[in-house]
PDB file of C-alpha atoms in Angstrom:
ATOM      1  CA  UNK A1134      50.249 -51.862-100.396  1.00  0.00           C
ATOM      2  CA  UNK A1135      48.833 -55.396-100.454  1.00  0.00           C
ATOM      3  CA  UNK A1136      51.312 -58.318-100.418  1.00  0.00           C
ATOM      4  CA  UNK A1137      49.603 -59.807-103.488  1.00  0.00           C
ATOM      5  CA  UNK A1138      51.578 -57.307-105.610  1.00  0.00           C
ATOM      6  CA  UNK A1139      54.857 -58.713-104.240  1.00  0.00           C
ATOM      7  CA  UNK A1140      53.999 -62.403-104.105  1.00  0.00           C
ATOM      8  CA  UNK A1141      56.160 -65.093-105.647  1.00  0.00           C
ATOM      9  CA  UNK A1142      53.471 -67.716-106.392  1.00  0.00           C
ATOM     10  CA  UNK A1143      53.707 -71.274-105.087  1.00  0.00           C
ATOM     11  CA  UNK A1144      54.398 -72.567-108.600  1.00  0.00           C
ATOM     12  CA  UNK A1145      57.657 -70.575-108.644  1.00  0.00           C
ATOM     13  CA  UNK A1146      58.689 -71.364-105.054  1.00  0.00           C
ATOM     14  CA  UNK A1147      60.958 -74.198-103.984  1.00  0.00           C
ATOM     15  CA  UNK A1148      58.960 -75.888-101.227  1.00  0.00           C
ATOM     16  CA  UNK A1149      58.767 -79.407 -99.860  1.00  0.00           C
ATOM     17  CA  UNK A1150      55.967 -81.657 -98.627  1.00  0.00           C
ATOM     18  CA  UNK A1151      56.198 -82.309 -94.897  1.00  0.00           C
ATOM     19  CA  UNK A1152      55.881 -86.062 -95.623  1.00  0.00           C
ATOM     20  CA  UNK A1153      59.151 -85.935 -97.577  1.00  0.00           C
ATOM     21  CA  UNK A1154      62.266 -87.541 -96.173  1.00  0.00           C
ATOM     22  CA  UNK A1155      65.253 -85.871 -94.625  1.00  0.00           C
ATOM     23  CA  UNK A1156      67.349 -87.010 -97.576  1.00  0.00           C
ATOM     24  CA  UNK A1157      64.947 -85.388-100.036  1.00  0.00           C
ATOM     25  CA  UNK A1158      65.115 -82.131 -98.086  1.00  0.00           C
ATOM     26  CA  UNK A1159      68.913 -82.155 -98.002  1.00  0.00           C
ATOM     27  CA  UNK A1160      69.147 -82.893-101.711  1.00  0.00           C
ATOM     28  CA  UNK A1161      66.606 -80.217-102.633  1.00  0.00           C
ATOM     29  CA  UNK A1162      68.370 -77.619-100.481  1.00  0.00           C
ATOM     30  CA  UNK A1163      71.740 -78.552-101.957  1.00  0.00           C
ATOM     31  CA  UNK A1164      70.458 -78.441-105.535  1.00  0.00           C
ATOM     32  CA  UNK A1165      68.819 -75.021-105.126  1.00  0.00           C
ATOM     33  CA  UNK A1166      71.458 -73.720-102.699  1.00  0.00           C
ATOM     34  CA  UNK A1167      68.802 -72.719-100.167  1.00  0.00           C
ATOM     35  CA  UNK A1168      69.162 -72.733 -96.420  1.00  0.00           C
ATOM     36  CA  UNK A1169      65.411 -72.952 -95.746  1.00  0.00           C
ATOM     37  CA  UNK A1170      62.232 -74.088 -97.485  1.00  0.00           C
ATOM     38  CA  UNK A1171      58.526 -73.802 -96.720  1.00  0.00           C
ATOM     39  CA  UNK A1172      56.785 -77.034 -95.694  1.00  0.00           C
ATOM     40  CA  UNK A1173      53.368 -77.838 -97.114  1.00  0.00           C
ATOM     41  CA  UNK A1174      51.088 -80.578 -95.762  1.00  0.00           C
ATOM     42  CA  UNK A1175      48.879 -82.988 -97.740  1.00  0.00           C
ATOM     43  CA  UNK A1176      45.994 -80.516 -97.631  1.00  0.00           C
ATOM     44  CA  UNK A1177      48.117 -77.770 -99.186  1.00  0.00           C
ATOM     45  CA  UNK A1178      48.400 -75.782 -95.952  1.00  0.00           C
ATOM     46  CA  UNK A1179      51.574 -74.072 -94.787  1.00  0.00           C
ATOM     47  CA  UNK A1180      53.092 -76.375 -92.151  1.00  0.00           C
ATOM     48  CA  UNK A1181      56.219 -74.425 -91.197  1.00  0.00           C
ATOM     49  CA  UNK A1182      59.720 -73.967 -92.513  1.00  0.00           C
ATOM     50  CA  UNK A1183      62.589 -76.444 -92.459  1.00  0.00           C
ATOM     51  CA  UNK A1184      66.111 -75.041 -92.225  1.00  0.00           C
ATOM     52  CA  UNK A1185      69.603 -76.415 -92.675  1.00  0.00           C
ATOM     53  CA  UNK A1186      70.057 -75.863 -88.956  1.00  0.00           C
ATOM     54  CA  UNK A1187      67.062 -78.075 -88.145  1.00  0.00           C
ATOM     55  CA  UNK A1188      68.536 -80.844 -90.283  1.00  0.00           C
ATOM     56  CA  UNK A1189      72.037 -80.460 -88.849  1.00  0.00           C
ATOM     57  CA  UNK A1190      70.825 -80.471 -85.229  1.00  0.00           C
ATOM     58  CA  UNK A1191      68.795 -83.588 -85.981  1.00  0.00           C
ATOM     59  CA  UNK A1192      71.887 -85.293 -87.405  1.00  0.00           C
ATOM     60  CA  UNK A1193      73.971 -84.222 -84.419  1.00  0.00           C
ATOM     61  CA  UNK A1194      71.478 -85.786 -82.004  1.00  0.00           C
ATOM     62  CA  UNK A1195      71.566 -89.075 -83.948  1.00  0.00           C
ATOM     63  CA  UNK A1196      75.231 -89.850 -84.708  1.00  0.00           C
ATOM     64  CA  UNK A1197      74.397 -93.498 -85.433  1.00  0.00           C
ATOM     65  CA  UNK A1198      72.463 -92.513 -88.574  1.00  0.00           C
ATOM     66  CA  UNK A1199      73.904 -93.396 -91.937  1.00  0.00           C
ATOM     67  CA  UNK A1200      73.072 -91.502 -95.114  1.00  0.00           C
ATOM     68  CA  UNK A1201      70.850 -94.424 -96.109  1.00  0.00           C
ATOM     69  CA  UNK A1202      68.857 -94.008 -92.867  1.00  0.00           C
ATOM     70  CA  UNK A1203      67.863 -90.498 -93.912  1.00  0.00           C
ATOM     71  CA  UNK A1204      65.261 -92.087 -96.205  1.00  0.00           C
ATOM     72  CA  UNK A1205      63.373 -93.252 -93.083  1.00  0.00           C
ATOM     73  CA  UNK A1206      63.122 -89.886 -91.330  1.00  0.00           C
ATOM     74  CA  UNK A1207      60.167 -87.684 -92.279  1.00  0.00           C
ATOM     75  CA  UNK A1208      60.591 -83.935 -92.189  1.00  0.00           C
ATOM     76  CA  UNK A1209      57.422 -83.554 -90.142  1.00  0.00           C
ATOM     77  CA  UNK A1210      59.151 -85.514 -87.359  1.00  0.00           C
ATOM     78  CA  UNK A1211      62.209 -83.247 -87.208  1.00  0.00           C
ATOM     79  CA  UNK A1212      62.112 -80.601 -84.467  1.00  0.00           C
ATOM     80  CA  UNK A1213      62.194 -77.071 -85.845  1.00  0.00           C
ATOM     81  CA  UNK A1214      63.882 -74.254 -84.006  1.00  0.00           C
ATOM     82  CA  UNK A1215      62.728 -71.281 -86.024  1.00  0.00           C
ATOM     83  CA  UNK A1216      59.053 -70.468 -86.355  1.00  0.00           C
ATOM     84  CA  UNK A1217      58.538 -68.556 -89.585  1.00  0.00           C
ATOM     85  CA  UNK A1218      55.206 -66.842 -89.402  1.00  0.00           C
ATOM     86  CA  UNK A1219      52.880 -66.853 -92.380  1.00  0.00           C
ATOM     87  CA  UNK A1220      50.779 -63.849 -93.319  1.00  0.00           C
ATOM     88  CA  UNK A1221      47.418 -63.523 -95.002  1.00  0.00           C
ATOM     89  CA  UNK A1222      47.184 -62.542 -98.647  1.00  0.00           C
ATOM     90  CA  UNK A1223      45.250 -59.541 -97.299  1.00  0.00           C
ATOM     91  CA  UNK A1224      48.266 -58.233 -95.329  1.00  0.00           C
ATOM     92  CA  UNK A1225      50.006 -55.011 -96.235  1.00  0.00           C
ATOM     93  CA  UNK A1226      53.656 -55.090 -97.306  1.00  0.00           C
ATOM     94  CA  UNK A1227      54.615 -52.822 -94.388  1.00  0.00           C
ATOM     95  CA  UNK A1228      53.454 -55.542 -91.952  1.00  0.00           C
ATOM     96  CA  UNK A1229      56.166 -57.852 -93.288  1.00  0.00           C
ATOM     97  CA  UNK A1230      59.096 -55.599 -92.423  1.00  0.00           C
ATOM     98  CA  UNK A1231      59.498 -56.803 -88.795  1.00  0.00           C
ATOM     99  CA  UNK A1232      59.236 -60.444 -89.953  1.00  0.00           C
ATOM    100  CA  UNK A1233      61.847 -59.932 -92.664  1.00  0.00           C
ATOM    101  CA  UNK A1234      64.427 -59.036 -90.032  1.00  0.00           C
ATOM    102  CA  UNK A1235      64.585 -62.727 -89.033  1.00  0.00           C
ATOM    103  CA  UNK A1236      63.130 -64.549 -92.050  1.00  0.00           C
ATOM    104  CA  UNK A1237      64.576 -64.850 -95.578  1.00  0.00           C
ATOM    105  CA  UNK A1238      61.025 -65.164 -96.860  1.00  0.00           C
ATOM    106  CA  UNK A1239      57.530 -64.689 -95.520  1.00  0.00           C
ATOM    107  CA  UNK A1240      55.050 -67.476 -96.345  1.00  0.00           C
ATOM    108  CA  UNK A1241      51.672 -66.242 -97.594  1.00  0.00           C
ATOM    109  CA  UNK A1242      48.380 -68.086 -97.110  1.00  0.00           C
ATOM    110  CA  UNK A1243      44.858 -67.564 -98.390  1.00  0.00           C
ATOM    111  CA  UNK A1244      41.720 -67.313 -96.239  1.00  0.00           C
ATOM    112  CA  UNK A1245      41.638 -71.126 -95.826  1.00  0.00           C
ATOM    113  CA  UNK A1246      45.307 -71.164 -94.731  1.00  0.00           C
ATOM    114  CA  UNK A1247      46.421 -72.743 -98.021  1.00  0.00           C
ATOM    115  CA  UNK A1248      50.024 -71.970 -98.925  1.00  0.00           C
ATOM    116  CA  UNK A1249      49.971 -69.730-101.991  1.00  0.00           C
ATOM    117  CA  UNK A1250      53.519 -68.374-102.135  1.00  0.00           C
ATOM    118  CA  UNK A1251      56.124 -66.226-100.458  1.00  0.00           C
ATOM    119  CA  UNK A1252      57.363 -62.677-100.295  1.00  0.00           C
ATOM    120  CA  UNK A1253      61.162 -62.638-100.379  1.00  0.00           C
ATOM    121  CA  UNK A1254      63.228 -60.490 -98.049  1.00  0.00           C
ATOM    122  CA  UNK A1255      64.946 -59.012-101.127  1.00  0.00           C
ATOM    123  CA  UNK A1256      61.541 -57.906-102.456  1.00  0.00           C
ATOM    124  CA  UNK A1257      60.785 -56.135 -99.171  1.00  0.00           C
ATOM    125  CA  UNK A1258      64.186 -54.431 -99.179  1.00  0.00           C
ATOM    126  CA  UNK A1259      63.633 -53.322-102.781  1.00  0.00           C
ATOM    127  CA  UNK A1260      60.204 -51.917-101.825  1.00  0.00           C
ATOM    128  CA  UNK A1261      61.778 -49.944 -98.970  1.00  0.00           C
ATOM    129  CA  UNK A1262      64.599 -48.716-101.212  1.00  0.00           C
ATOM    130  CA  UNK A1263      62.129 -47.447-103.806  1.00  0.00           C
ATOM    131  CA  UNK A1264      60.134 -45.672-101.094  1.00  0.00           C
ATOM    132  CA  UNK A1265      63.290 -44.108 -99.692  1.00  0.00           C
ATOM    133  CA  UNK A1266      64.536 -42.867-103.072  1.00  0.00           C
ATOM    134  CA  UNK A1267      61.086 -41.503-103.947  1.00  0.00           C
ATOM    135  CA  UNK A1268      61.013 -39.690-100.604  1.00  0.00           C
ATOM    136  CA  UNK A1269      64.534 -38.324-101.158  1.00  0.00           C
ATOM    137  CA  UNK A1270      63.748 -37.148-104.698  1.00  0.00           C
ATOM    138  CA  UNK A1271      60.892 -35.058-103.325  1.00  0.00           C
ATOM    139  CA  UNK A1272      63.513 -32.996-101.488  1.00  0.00           C
ATOM    140  CA  UNK A1273      62.606 -34.114 -98.005  1.00  0.00           C
TER     141      UNK A1273
END
């Protein structure tokens, strides 16, 4: 089945512009209690995912930074260690299963690579659960 049926649209997703500061990312993650967020560039394209780990490793490498200095560091300049793959809106939900093993969410892009939303790991698990129970109820 097409991922469009399982999409959480961009308007309902907590994401952050890649030009945002490290402080803004930390505050947004803390407020929403997320450990990762999609990054979107000025053109509206998916630009990757920033994780708590990325932010923590960046802080570890720069022990001289004060909290105030975090306003000067742009997210786009922070090295990222996890590459969350995006999928096309034309993908099938079954294609997301291998990605969901390592990603809490799968970013979804349109034909022009514009970020249009995500499919959550919990949504994929629910899809699989429904398939499994339907299969089991058929006596197989």
